[in-house]
GROMACS .gro file of C-alpha atoms in nm:
model
  245
    1MET     CA    1   7.758  -4.721 -15.215
    2PHE     CA    2   7.879  -4.784 -15.573
    3ARG     CA    3   8.238  -4.899 -15.525
    4HIS     CA    4   8.178  -5.199 -15.298
    5LYS     CA    5   8.091  -5.525 -15.467
    6GLY     CA    6   8.063  -5.889 -15.372
    7LYS     CA    7   8.155  -5.974 -15.013
    8GLY     CA    8   8.267  -5.618 -14.948
    9ARG     CA    9   7.914  -5.491 -15.003
   10THR     CA   10   7.691  -5.436 -14.698
   11TYR     CA   11   7.321  -5.389 -14.632
   12THR     CA   12   7.384  -5.018 -14.569
   13HIS     CA   13   7.542  -4.978 -14.912
   14ASN     CA   14   7.234  -5.126 -15.078
   15LEU     CA   15   6.997  -4.918 -14.866
   16LYS     CA   16   7.169  -4.591 -14.962
   17LEU     CA   17   7.186  -4.691 -15.328
   18ALA     CA   18   6.820  -4.794 -15.334
   19SER     CA   19   6.695  -4.482 -15.157
   20ILE     CA   20   6.864  -4.229 -15.386
   21LEU     CA   21   6.816  -4.401 -15.721
   22SER     CA   22   6.455  -4.507 -15.659
   23GLY     CA   23   6.386  -4.139 -15.585
   24VAL     CA   24   6.545  -4.054 -15.920
   25ALA     CA   25   6.322  -4.310 -16.094
   26GLY     CA   26   6.011  -4.175 -15.921
   27ILE     CA   27   6.078  -3.822 -16.045
   28VAL     CA   28   6.146  -3.945 -16.398
   29ASN     CA   29   5.831  -4.157 -16.389
   30ILE     CA   30   5.592  -3.875 -16.297
   31THR     CA   31   5.764  -3.628 -16.533
   32GLY     CA   32   5.723  -3.868 -16.822
   33VAL     CA   33   5.356  -3.925 -16.743
   34LEU     CA   34   5.271  -3.555 -16.703
   35GLU     CA   35   5.475  -3.420 -16.994
   36LEU     CA   36   5.472  -3.707 -17.242
   37GLN     CA   37   5.177  -3.920 -17.127
   38THR     CA   38   5.417  -4.213 -17.138
   39LEU     CA   39   5.556  -4.457 -16.881
   40THR     CA   40   5.930  -4.391 -16.886
   41THR     CA   41   6.070  -4.618 -16.613
   42ASN     CA   42   5.956  -4.964 -16.727
   43VAL     CA   43   5.836  -5.146 -17.038
   44THR     CA   44   5.564  -5.381 -16.908
   45GLY     CA   45   5.275  -5.160 -17.015
   46HIS     CA   46   5.434  -5.082 -17.349
   47PHE     CA   47   5.396  -5.443 -17.462
   48ALA     CA   48   5.020  -5.412 -17.410
   49PHE     CA   49   5.007  -5.076 -17.591
   50PHE     CA   50   5.219  -5.214 -17.875
   51SER     CA   51   4.982  -5.508 -17.919
   52GLU     CA   52   4.676  -5.282 -17.903
   53GLU     CA   53   4.808  -5.047 -18.172
   54LEU     CA   54   4.893  -5.341 -18.396
   55VAL     CA   55   4.538  -5.473 -18.365
   56LEU     CA   56   4.401  -5.125 -18.444
   57ARG     CA   57   4.643  -5.103 -18.738
   58ASN     CA   58   4.790  -4.782 -18.602
   59TYR     CA   59   5.139  -4.885 -18.709
   60LYS     CA   60   5.305  -4.551 -18.638
   61MET     CA   61   5.223  -4.570 -18.268
   62ALA     CA   62   5.288  -4.943 -18.261
   63PHE     CA   63   5.645  -4.882 -18.377
   64ALA     CA   64   5.677  -4.597 -18.126
   65TYR     CA   65   5.600  -4.840 -17.841
   66LEU     CA   66   5.842  -5.088 -17.994
   67PHE     CA   67   6.109  -4.817 -17.988
   68TYR     CA   68   6.038  -4.757 -17.618
   69ILE     CA   69   6.092  -5.125 -17.539
   70LEU     CA   70   6.410  -5.146 -17.746
   71PHE     CA   71   6.556  -4.824 -17.603
   72PHE     CA   72   6.514  -4.954 -17.246
   73LEU     CA   73   6.687  -5.275 -17.356
   74PHE     CA   74   6.959  -5.077 -17.533
   75GLY     CA   75   7.020  -4.867 -17.220
   76ALA     CA   76   7.065  -5.181 -17.010
   77PHE     CA   77   7.296  -5.327 -17.276
   78ILE     CA   78   7.515  -5.016 -17.298
   79SER     CA   79   7.536  -4.981 -16.920
   80SER     CA   80   7.648  -5.340 -16.872
   81LEU     CA   81   7.889  -5.317 -17.166
   82ILE     CA   82   8.057  -5.008 -17.021
   83ILE     CA   83   8.078  -5.154 -16.671
   84GLU     CA   84   8.223  -5.482 -16.802
   85TRP     CA   85   8.481  -5.301 -17.015
   86ILE     CA   86   8.594  -5.047 -16.754
   87SER     CA   87   8.603  -5.314 -16.479
   88LYS     CA   88   8.904  -5.465 -16.655
   89TYR     CA   89   9.105  -5.147 -16.596
   90LYS     CA   90   8.943  -4.948 -16.313
   91PRO     CA   91   8.689  -5.171 -16.135
   92GLN     CA   92   8.629  -4.919 -15.856
   93THR     CA   93   8.501  -4.650 -16.094
   94SER     CA   94   8.315  -4.860 -16.353
   95TYR     CA   95   7.985  -4.700 -16.249
   96VAL     CA   96   8.088  -4.340 -16.324
   97ILE     CA   97   8.035  -4.330 -16.702
   98PRO     CA   98   7.680  -4.478 -16.697
   99ILE     CA   99   7.578  -4.225 -16.433
  100PHE     CA  100   7.728  -3.935 -16.629
  101ILE     CA  101   7.543  -4.052 -16.941
  102GLU     CA  102   7.224  -4.051 -16.736
  103ILE     CA  103   7.302  -3.701 -16.605
  104PHE     CA  104   7.368  -3.579 -16.961
  105ILE     CA  105   7.034  -3.718 -17.086
  106PHE     CA  106   6.834  -3.555 -16.806
  107SER     CA  107   7.016  -3.224 -16.852
  108ALA     CA  108   6.966  -3.226 -17.230
  109ILE     CA  109   6.595  -3.301 -17.198
  110SER     CA  110   6.558  -3.029 -16.935
  111ILE     CA  111   6.674  -2.762 -17.179
  112SER     CA  112   6.528  -2.922 -17.494
  113THR     CA  113   6.204  -2.723 -17.478
  114PHE     CA  114   6.406  -2.403 -17.529
  115LEU     CA  115   6.567  -2.546 -17.843
  116VAL     CA  116   6.293  -2.755 -18.007
  117PRO     CA  117   5.923  -2.658 -18.020
  118ASN     CA  118   5.684  -2.904 -17.854
  119GLU     CA  119   5.479  -2.934 -18.172
  120TYR     CA  120   5.779  -3.073 -18.361
  121PRO     CA  121   5.671  -3.411 -18.512
  122GLY     CA  122   5.806  -3.704 -18.313
  123PHE     CA  123   5.950  -3.482 -18.038
  124SER     CA  124   5.765  -3.662 -17.757
  125ILE     CA  125   5.869  -4.002 -17.895
  126ILE     CA  126   6.234  -3.895 -17.896
  127LEU     CA  127   6.214  -3.768 -17.537
  128SER     CA  128   6.032  -4.080 -17.415
  129SER     CA  129   6.287  -4.305 -17.584
  130ALA     CA  130   6.573  -4.108 -17.424
  131LEU     CA  131   6.419  -4.138 -17.076
  132LEU     CA  132   6.359  -4.511 -17.120
  133PHE     CA  133   6.720  -4.549 -17.234
  134ALA     CA  134   6.835  -4.367 -16.918
  135MET     CA  135   6.619  -4.588 -16.697
  136GLY     CA  136   6.747  -4.903 -16.867
  137LEU     CA  137   7.097  -4.768 -16.805
  138GLN     CA  138   7.022  -4.710 -16.436
  139ASN     CA  139   6.844  -5.040 -16.381
  140ALA     CA  140   7.134  -5.241 -16.525
  141LEU     CA  141   7.385  -5.036 -16.323
  142VAL     CA  142   7.201  -5.094 -15.995
  143THR     CA  143   7.151  -5.462 -16.073
  144ARG     CA  144   7.521  -5.512 -16.145
  145VAL     CA  145   7.645  -5.312 -15.846
  146SER     CA  146   7.408  -5.471 -15.592
  147LEU     CA  147   7.429  -5.822 -15.742
  148SER     CA  148   7.056  -5.819 -15.828
  149VAL     CA  149   6.952  -5.727 -15.472
  150VAL     CA  150   6.822  -5.380 -15.563
  151ARG     CA  151   6.581  -5.269 -15.836
  152THR     CA  152   6.486  -4.902 -15.863
  153THR     CA  153   6.290  -4.831 -16.182
  154HIS     CA  154   5.976  -5.044 -16.135
  155LEU     CA  155   5.781  -5.185 -15.843
  156THR     CA  156   5.592  -5.493 -15.969
  157GLY     CA  157   5.861  -5.742 -15.872
  158LEU     CA  158   5.924  -5.558 -15.545
  159PHE     CA  159   5.561  -5.586 -15.437
  160THR     CA  160   5.566  -5.957 -15.526
  161ASP     CA  161   5.883  -6.017 -15.322
  162LEU     CA  162   5.747  -5.802 -15.039
  163GLY     CA  163   5.426  -6.005 -15.025
  164ILE     CA  164   5.625  -6.329 -15.009
  165GLU     CA  165   5.853  -6.201 -14.734
  166LEU     CA  166   5.565  -6.059 -14.527
  167SER     CA  167   5.404  -6.404 -14.533
  168GLN     CA  168   5.731  -6.556 -14.410
  169LEU     CA  169   5.712  -6.345 -14.093
  170PHE     CA  170   5.454  -6.595 -13.964
  171PHE     CA  171   5.699  -6.885 -13.997
  172TYR     CA  172   6.052  -6.759 -13.934
  173LYS     CA  173   6.132  -6.821 -13.566
  174ASP     CA  174   6.510  -6.841 -13.577
  175ARG     CA  175   6.644  -6.502 -13.465
  176PRO     CA  176   6.928  -6.457 -13.720
  177ALA     CA  177   6.697  -6.559 -14.007
  178ARG     CA  178   6.423  -6.328 -13.881
  179ILE     CA  179   6.665  -6.033 -13.856
  180GLN     CA  180   6.777  -6.096 -14.214
  181LEU     CA  181   6.415  -6.115 -14.328
  182ASN     CA  182   6.326  -5.790 -14.149
  183LYS     CA  183   6.620  -5.615 -14.316
  184SER     CA  184   6.511  -5.740 -14.658
  185ILE     CA  185   6.155  -5.620 -14.598
  186PHE     CA  186   6.278  -5.279 -14.483
  187LEU     CA  187   6.497  -5.246 -14.795
  188LYS     CA  188   6.200  -5.310 -15.022
  189LEU     CA  189   5.981  -5.069 -14.826
  190ALA     CA  190   6.254  -4.805 -14.854
  191ILE     CA  191   6.264  -4.844 -15.234
  192ILE     CA  192   5.884  -4.824 -15.261
  193CYS     CA  193   5.860  -4.522 -15.032
  194CYS     CA  194   6.144  -4.333 -15.204
  195PHE     CA  195   5.997  -4.406 -15.547
  196PHE     CA  196   5.660  -4.278 -15.426
  197LEU     CA  197   5.822  -3.974 -15.264
  198GLY     CA  198   6.004  -3.902 -15.589
  199CYS     CA  199   5.671  -3.912 -15.774
  200ILE     CA  200   5.510  -3.671 -15.525
  201ILE     CA  201   5.800  -3.425 -15.526
  202GLY     CA  202   5.831  -3.448 -15.903
  203GLY     CA  203   5.457  -3.390 -15.946
  204PHE     CA  204   5.458  -3.072 -15.739
  205THR     CA  205   5.778  -2.948 -15.905
  206TYR     CA  206   5.645  -3.017 -16.255
  207ALA     CA  207   5.355  -2.777 -16.197
  208TYR     CA  208   5.611  -2.493 -16.190
  209PHE     CA  209   5.911  -2.613 -16.391
  210GLU     CA  210   5.773  -2.873 -16.636
  211LEU     CA  211   6.060  -3.065 -16.804
  212ARG     CA  212   6.315  -2.877 -16.596
  213THR     CA  213   6.194  -3.102 -16.314
  214LEU     CA  214   6.451  -3.348 -16.449
  215LEU     CA  215   6.722  -3.127 -16.300
  216LEU     CA  216   6.621  -3.279 -15.964
  217PRO     CA  217   6.745  -3.626 -16.068
  218VAL     CA  218   7.059  -3.459 -16.200
  219GLY     CA  219   7.119  -3.310 -15.854
  220LEU     CA  220   7.051  -3.644 -15.682
  221LEU     CA  221   7.292  -3.830 -15.908
  222LEU     CA  222   7.565  -3.569 -15.860
  223PHE     CA  223   7.510  -3.587 -15.485
  224ALA     CA  224   7.538  -3.969 -15.497
  225LEU     CA  225   7.871  -3.945 -15.682
  226TRP     CA  226   8.001  -3.678 -15.443
  227TYR     CA  227   7.890  -3.871 -15.135
  228ASP     CA  228   8.043  -4.194 -15.261
  229ARG     CA  229   8.376  -4.025 -15.328
  230LEU     CA  230   8.366  -3.845 -14.994
  231LEU     CA  231   8.320  -4.172 -14.806
  232PHE     CA  232   8.595  -4.335 -15.011
  233ARG     CA  233   8.838  -4.058 -14.920
  234TYR     CA  234   8.735  -4.076 -14.554
  235TYR     CA  235   8.797  -4.451 -14.523
  236PHE     CA  236   9.118  -4.423 -14.726
  237LEU     CA  237   9.258  -4.159 -14.493
  238LYS     CA  238   9.135  -4.354 -14.190
  239ARG     CA  239   9.321  -4.668 -14.300
  240LYS     CA  240   9.628  -4.464 -14.380
  241PHE     CA  241   9.619  -4.301 -14.035
  242ARG     CA  242   9.589  -4.640 -13.861
  243LYS     CA  243   9.879  -4.775 -14.065
  244TYR     CA  244  10.120  -4.515 -13.927
  245HIS     CA  245   9.987  -4.506 -13.570
   0.00000   0.00000   0.00000
């Protein structure tokens, strides 16, 4: 799911990656909206809010939205930097550190309400910036691993691509091309559905656990790492068994 790249990567790898991490993004998205009244998985809306606050001369909030944009960018930058650096030494595990950083951020935010009072000035801005950093981290990771096939933190581009591909169903007659198109459509629908499911589950969970809802993404990310390693060990032992028999 994470280890395979280039020609060794299959449709199934991308489908598993998209399903789990879009669910993570969905939970983060609804938690950010309910707790912080801020979009924490993409920056498109923040450009509009930034411009609005500048026009209204509310410079404090304008700079807050600017921080959100820059933290998402910084997360993507750090993720790609780490992957590029570690790939020179251990290419098969270059994804581990970005995911553990993401896990650390979600875990820290989950327990932050016990350590810092909500009324602390700038507390919500700090939390929003941290979540946007984590989502920038994840988006860059998924983009690098899947070679830009999968996106998990926002849906605008997905709906555009889905609309284009649905229109192509009326014209693709060649069977291999149509099968490939159907698989691409299903992948995008899987991302959309898992993101939506993450939002629903996160919304219901937030009613009882508030920011501790972010422990759900922590569990999903740990499961993804465990599952990826489990499959790696399985195929390694399988090849080793075939070699001696």
